[in-house]
mmCIF file of C-alpha atoms in Angstrom:
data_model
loop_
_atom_site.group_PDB
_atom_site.id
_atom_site.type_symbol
_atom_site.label_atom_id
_atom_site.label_comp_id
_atom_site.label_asym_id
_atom_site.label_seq_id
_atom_site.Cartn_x
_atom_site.Cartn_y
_atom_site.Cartn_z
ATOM 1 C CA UNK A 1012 -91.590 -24.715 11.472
ATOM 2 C CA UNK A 1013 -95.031 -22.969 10.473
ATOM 3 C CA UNK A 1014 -96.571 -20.939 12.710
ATOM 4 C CA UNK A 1015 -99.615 -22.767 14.293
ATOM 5 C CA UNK A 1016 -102.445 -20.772 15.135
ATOM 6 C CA UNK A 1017 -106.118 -21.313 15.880
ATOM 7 C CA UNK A 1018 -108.291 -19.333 15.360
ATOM 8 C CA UNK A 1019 -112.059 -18.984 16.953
ATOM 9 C CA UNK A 1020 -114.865 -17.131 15.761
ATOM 10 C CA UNK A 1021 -118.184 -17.223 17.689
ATOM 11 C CA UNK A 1022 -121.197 -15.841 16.373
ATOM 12 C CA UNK A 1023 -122.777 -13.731 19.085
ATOM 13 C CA UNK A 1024 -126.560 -14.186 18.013
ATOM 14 C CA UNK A 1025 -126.654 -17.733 17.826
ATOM 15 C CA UNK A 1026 -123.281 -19.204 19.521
ATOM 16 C CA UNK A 1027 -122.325 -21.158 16.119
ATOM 17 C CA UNK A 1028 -118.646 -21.230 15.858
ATOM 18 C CA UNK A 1029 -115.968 -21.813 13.457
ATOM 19 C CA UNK A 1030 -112.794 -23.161 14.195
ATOM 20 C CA UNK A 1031 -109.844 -22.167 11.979
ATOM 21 C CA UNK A 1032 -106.695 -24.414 11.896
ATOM 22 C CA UNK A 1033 -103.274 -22.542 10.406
ATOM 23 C CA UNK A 1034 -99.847 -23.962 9.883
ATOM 24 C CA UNK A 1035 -100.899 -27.628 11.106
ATOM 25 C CA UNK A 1036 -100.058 -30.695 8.966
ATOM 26 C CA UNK A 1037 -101.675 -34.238 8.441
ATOM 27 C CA UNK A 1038 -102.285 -36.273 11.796
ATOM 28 C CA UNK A 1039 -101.180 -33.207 13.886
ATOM 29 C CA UNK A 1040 -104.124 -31.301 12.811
ATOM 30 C CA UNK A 1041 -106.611 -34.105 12.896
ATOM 31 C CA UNK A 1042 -105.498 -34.414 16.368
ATOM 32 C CA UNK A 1043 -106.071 -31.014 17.215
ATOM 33 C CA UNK A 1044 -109.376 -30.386 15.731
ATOM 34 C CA UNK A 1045 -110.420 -33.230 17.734
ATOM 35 C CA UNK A 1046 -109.711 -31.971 20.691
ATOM 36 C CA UNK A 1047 -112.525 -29.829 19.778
ATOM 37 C CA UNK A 1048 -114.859 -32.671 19.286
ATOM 38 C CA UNK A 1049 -117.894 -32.660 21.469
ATOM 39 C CA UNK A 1050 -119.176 -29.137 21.158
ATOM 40 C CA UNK A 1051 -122.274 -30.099 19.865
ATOM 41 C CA UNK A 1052 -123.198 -30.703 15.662
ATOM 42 C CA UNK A 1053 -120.381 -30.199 13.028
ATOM 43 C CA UNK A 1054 -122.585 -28.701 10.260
ATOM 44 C CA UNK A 1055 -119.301 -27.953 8.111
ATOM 45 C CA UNK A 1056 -115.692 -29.463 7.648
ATOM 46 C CA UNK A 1057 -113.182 -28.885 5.248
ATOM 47 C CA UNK A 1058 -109.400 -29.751 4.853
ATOM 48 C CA UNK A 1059 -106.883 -27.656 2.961
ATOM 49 C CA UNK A 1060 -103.936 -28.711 0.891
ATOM 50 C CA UNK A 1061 -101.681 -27.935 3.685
ATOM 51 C CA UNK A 1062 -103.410 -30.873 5.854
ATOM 52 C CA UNK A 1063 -102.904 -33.459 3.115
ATOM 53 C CA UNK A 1064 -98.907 -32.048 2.338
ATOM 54 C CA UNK A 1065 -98.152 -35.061 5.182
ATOM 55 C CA UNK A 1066 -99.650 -37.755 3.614
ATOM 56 C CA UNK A 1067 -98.250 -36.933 0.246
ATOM 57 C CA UNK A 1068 -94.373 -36.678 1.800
ATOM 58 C CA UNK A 1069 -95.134 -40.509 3.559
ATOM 59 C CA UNK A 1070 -96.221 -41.585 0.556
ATOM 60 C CA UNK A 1071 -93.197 -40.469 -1.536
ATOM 61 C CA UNK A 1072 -90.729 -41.564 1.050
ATOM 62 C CA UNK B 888 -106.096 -22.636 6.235
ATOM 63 C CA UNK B 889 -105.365 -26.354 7.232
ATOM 64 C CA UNK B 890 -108.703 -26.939 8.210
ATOM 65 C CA UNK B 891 -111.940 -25.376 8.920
ATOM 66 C CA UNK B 892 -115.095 -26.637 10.882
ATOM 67 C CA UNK B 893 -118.154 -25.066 11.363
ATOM 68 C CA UNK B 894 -120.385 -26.424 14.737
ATOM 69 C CA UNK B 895 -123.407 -25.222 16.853
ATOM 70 C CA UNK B 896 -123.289 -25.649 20.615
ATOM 71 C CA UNK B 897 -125.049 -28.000 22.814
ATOM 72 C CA UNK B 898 -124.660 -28.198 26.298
ATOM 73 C CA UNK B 899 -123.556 -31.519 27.538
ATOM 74 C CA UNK B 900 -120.351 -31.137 29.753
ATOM 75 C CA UNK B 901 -122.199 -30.887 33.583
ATOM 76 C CA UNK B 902 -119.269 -29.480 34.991
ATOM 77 C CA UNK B 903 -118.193 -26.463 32.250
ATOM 78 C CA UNK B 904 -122.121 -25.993 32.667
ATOM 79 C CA UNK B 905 -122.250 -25.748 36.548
ATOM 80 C CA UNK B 906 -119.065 -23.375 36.086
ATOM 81 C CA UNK B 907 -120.718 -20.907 33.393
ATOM 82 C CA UNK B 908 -123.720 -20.528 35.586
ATOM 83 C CA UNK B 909 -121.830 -19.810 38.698
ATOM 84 C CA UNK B 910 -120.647 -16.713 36.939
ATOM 85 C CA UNK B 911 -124.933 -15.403 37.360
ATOM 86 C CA UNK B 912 -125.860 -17.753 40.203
ATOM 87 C CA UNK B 913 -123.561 -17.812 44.037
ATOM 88 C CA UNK B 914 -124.444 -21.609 44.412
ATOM 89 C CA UNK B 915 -125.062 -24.128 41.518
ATOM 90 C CA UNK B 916 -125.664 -27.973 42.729
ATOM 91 C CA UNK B 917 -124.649 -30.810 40.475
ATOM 92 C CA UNK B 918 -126.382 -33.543 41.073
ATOM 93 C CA UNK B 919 -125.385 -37.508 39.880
ATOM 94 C CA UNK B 920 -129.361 -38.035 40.066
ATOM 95 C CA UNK B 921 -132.320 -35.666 39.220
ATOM 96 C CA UNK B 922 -133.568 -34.491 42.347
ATOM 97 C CA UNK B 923 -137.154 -32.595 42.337
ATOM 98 C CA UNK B 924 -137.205 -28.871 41.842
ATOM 99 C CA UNK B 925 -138.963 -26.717 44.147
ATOM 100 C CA UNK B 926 -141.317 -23.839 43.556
ATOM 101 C CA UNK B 927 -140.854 -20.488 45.944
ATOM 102 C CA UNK B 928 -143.311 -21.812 48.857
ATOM 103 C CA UNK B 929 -140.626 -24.825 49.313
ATOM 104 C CA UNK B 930 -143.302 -27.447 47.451
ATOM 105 C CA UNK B 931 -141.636 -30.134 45.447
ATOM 106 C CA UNK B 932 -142.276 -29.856 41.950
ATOM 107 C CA UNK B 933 -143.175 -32.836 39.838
ATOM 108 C CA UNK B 934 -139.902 -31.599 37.064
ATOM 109 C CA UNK B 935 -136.458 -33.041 37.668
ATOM 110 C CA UNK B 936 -133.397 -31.984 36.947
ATOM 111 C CA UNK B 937 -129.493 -32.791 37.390
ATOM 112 C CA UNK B 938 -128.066 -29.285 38.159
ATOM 113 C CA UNK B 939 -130.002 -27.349 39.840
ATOM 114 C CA UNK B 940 -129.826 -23.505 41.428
ATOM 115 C CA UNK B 941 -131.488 -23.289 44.721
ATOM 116 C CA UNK B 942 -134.634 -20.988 44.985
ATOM 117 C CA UNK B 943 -133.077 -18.845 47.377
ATOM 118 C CA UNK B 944 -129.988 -17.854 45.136
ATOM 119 C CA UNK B 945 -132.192 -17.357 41.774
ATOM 120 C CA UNK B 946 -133.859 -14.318 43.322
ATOM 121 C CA UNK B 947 -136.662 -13.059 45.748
ATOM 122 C CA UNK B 948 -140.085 -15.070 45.429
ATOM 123 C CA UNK B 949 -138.150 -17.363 42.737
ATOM 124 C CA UNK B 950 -138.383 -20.964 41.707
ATOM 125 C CA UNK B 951 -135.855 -23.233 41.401
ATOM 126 C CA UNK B 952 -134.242 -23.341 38.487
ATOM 127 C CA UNK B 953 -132.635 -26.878 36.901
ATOM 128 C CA UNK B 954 -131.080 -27.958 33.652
ATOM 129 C CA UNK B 955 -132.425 -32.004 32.535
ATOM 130 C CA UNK B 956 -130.173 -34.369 31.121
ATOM 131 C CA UNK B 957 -131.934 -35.791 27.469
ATOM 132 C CA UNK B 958 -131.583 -38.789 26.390
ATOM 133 C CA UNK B 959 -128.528 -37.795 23.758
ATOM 134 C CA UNK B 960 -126.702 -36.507 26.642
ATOM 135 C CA UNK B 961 -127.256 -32.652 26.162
ATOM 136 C CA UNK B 962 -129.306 -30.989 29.345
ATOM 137 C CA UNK B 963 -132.248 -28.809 28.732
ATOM 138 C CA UNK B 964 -133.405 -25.832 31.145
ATOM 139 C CA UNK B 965 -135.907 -26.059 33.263
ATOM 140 C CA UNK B 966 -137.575 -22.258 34.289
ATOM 141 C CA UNK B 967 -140.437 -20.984 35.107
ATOM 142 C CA UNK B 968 -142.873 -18.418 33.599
ATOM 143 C CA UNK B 969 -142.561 -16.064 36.458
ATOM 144 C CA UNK B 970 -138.105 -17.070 36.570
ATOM 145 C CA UNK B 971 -137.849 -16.453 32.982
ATOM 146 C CA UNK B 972 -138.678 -12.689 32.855
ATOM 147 C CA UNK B 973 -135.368 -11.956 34.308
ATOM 148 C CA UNK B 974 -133.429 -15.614 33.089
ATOM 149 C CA UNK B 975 -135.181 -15.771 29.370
ATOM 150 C CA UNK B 976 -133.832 -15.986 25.963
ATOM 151 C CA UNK B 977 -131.671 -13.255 26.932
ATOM 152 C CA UNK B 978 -130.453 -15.154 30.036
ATOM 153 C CA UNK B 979 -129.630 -18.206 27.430
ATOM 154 C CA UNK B 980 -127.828 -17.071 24.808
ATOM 155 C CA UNK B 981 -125.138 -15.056 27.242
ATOM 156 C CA UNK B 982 -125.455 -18.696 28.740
ATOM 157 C CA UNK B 983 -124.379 -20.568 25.303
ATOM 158 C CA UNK B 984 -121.833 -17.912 24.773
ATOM 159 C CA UNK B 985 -119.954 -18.306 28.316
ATOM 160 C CA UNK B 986 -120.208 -22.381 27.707
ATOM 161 C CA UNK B 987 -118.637 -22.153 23.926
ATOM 162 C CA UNK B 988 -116.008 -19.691 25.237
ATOM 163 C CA UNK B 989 -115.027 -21.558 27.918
ATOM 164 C CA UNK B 990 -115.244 -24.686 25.771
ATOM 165 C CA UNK B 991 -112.709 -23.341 23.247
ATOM 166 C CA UNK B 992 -110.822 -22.137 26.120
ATOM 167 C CA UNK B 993 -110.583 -25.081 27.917
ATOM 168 C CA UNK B 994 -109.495 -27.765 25.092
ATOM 169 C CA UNK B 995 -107.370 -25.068 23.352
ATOM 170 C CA UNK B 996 -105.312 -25.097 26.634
ATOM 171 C CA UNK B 997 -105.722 -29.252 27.083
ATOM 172 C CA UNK B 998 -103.264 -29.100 23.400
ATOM 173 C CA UNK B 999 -101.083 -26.226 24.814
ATOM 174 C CA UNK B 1000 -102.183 -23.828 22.515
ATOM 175 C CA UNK B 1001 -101.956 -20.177 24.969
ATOM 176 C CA UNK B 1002 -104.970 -17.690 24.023
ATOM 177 C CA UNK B 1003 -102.791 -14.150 22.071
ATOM 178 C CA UNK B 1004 -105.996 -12.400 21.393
ATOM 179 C CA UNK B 1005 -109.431 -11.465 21.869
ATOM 180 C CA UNK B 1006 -111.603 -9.386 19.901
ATOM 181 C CA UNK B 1007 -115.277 -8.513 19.385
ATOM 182 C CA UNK B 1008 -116.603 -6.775 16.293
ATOM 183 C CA UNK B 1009 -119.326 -7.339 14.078
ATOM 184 C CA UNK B 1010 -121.760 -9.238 16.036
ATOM 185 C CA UNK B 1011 -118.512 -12.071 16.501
ATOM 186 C CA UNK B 1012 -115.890 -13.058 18.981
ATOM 187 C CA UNK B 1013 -112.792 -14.078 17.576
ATOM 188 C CA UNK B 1014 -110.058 -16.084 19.880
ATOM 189 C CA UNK B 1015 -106.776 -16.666 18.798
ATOM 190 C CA UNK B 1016 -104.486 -19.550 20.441
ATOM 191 C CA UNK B 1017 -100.773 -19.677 19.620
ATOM 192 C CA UNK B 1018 -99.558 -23.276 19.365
ATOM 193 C CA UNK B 1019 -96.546 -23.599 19.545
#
């Protein structure tokens, strides 16, 4: 199993924020990247082909 | 990378709020109504606000200071001219730091995820969480 990691990076100046998921999978990472929901406005969001390895392994099966 | 997301921060949890400012302020009330503030004589001032630090613990000759709830949820400070030469812009943004730390710190813990690291260089803070 992967290593999962977040990873947090605050800007000092202006408290912006990025939050950096490693090692997660499909619905487990959507689930944990909600947990950061609420924050205040998501100005950028991206998925990498890591995240979408789940859906293409439930498709195949 | 599995996936990346870029946000600013608002303040809109009351109690992570309250808890942030009780690392400046000995006593921070949270109130479930806006009460009035008060100014340093004791007069009632015509602003409202939700959490509110008492006069007497802001500083010597102070007002009180409050933080609003808006109408999307988020609260907005409430200090006067004379309170914000010592509580001013510099005052907020240590402010919105301590709330987006202890954000992060908070829900990172909620998943299980322990905190392995922290680091500051280059104008940034960088947490890492171990998930395991």
């Amino acid at each position: 199993m992967p290593t999962r990691i977040i990873t947090i990076t605050i800007d000092d100046a202006t408290a912006e924020s990025t939050v950096d998921l490693t090692g997660y999978h499909g619905k487990g990472c959507a689930a944990v990247m909600e947990a950061f929901n609420g924050l205040g406005k998501v100005t950028k969001e991206d998925h990498k082909p890591e995240f979408k390895q789940e859906t293409i392994n439930l498709v195949r099966k | 990378m599995s996936a990346y997301r870029q946000q600013t921060t608002v303040f809109k949890d009351a109690a992570l709020l309250a808890e942030c400012l009780r690392q400046t302020f000995k006593r921070v009330d949270v109130h479930a109504k806006a009460i009035h503030l008060e100014g340093y004589h004791g007069d009632k001032r015509t602003e409202t606000a939700e959490i509110v630090i008492p006069r007497e613990f802001v500083g010597g000759s102070s007002n009180d200071i409050g933080f609003k709830r808006q109408d999307d949820g988020s609260f907005a400070a409430i200090i006067s001219e004379y309170d914000s030469r010592h509580y001013g812009a510099e005052f907020m943004q240590k402010l919105r730091l301590s709330y987006t730390e202890s954000f992060y710190r908070k829900q990172a813990a909620k998943v299980g995820a322990r905190l392995v690291s922290k680091k500051n260089a280059d104008g940034k803070t960088v947490l890492q969480f171990l998930h395991q």
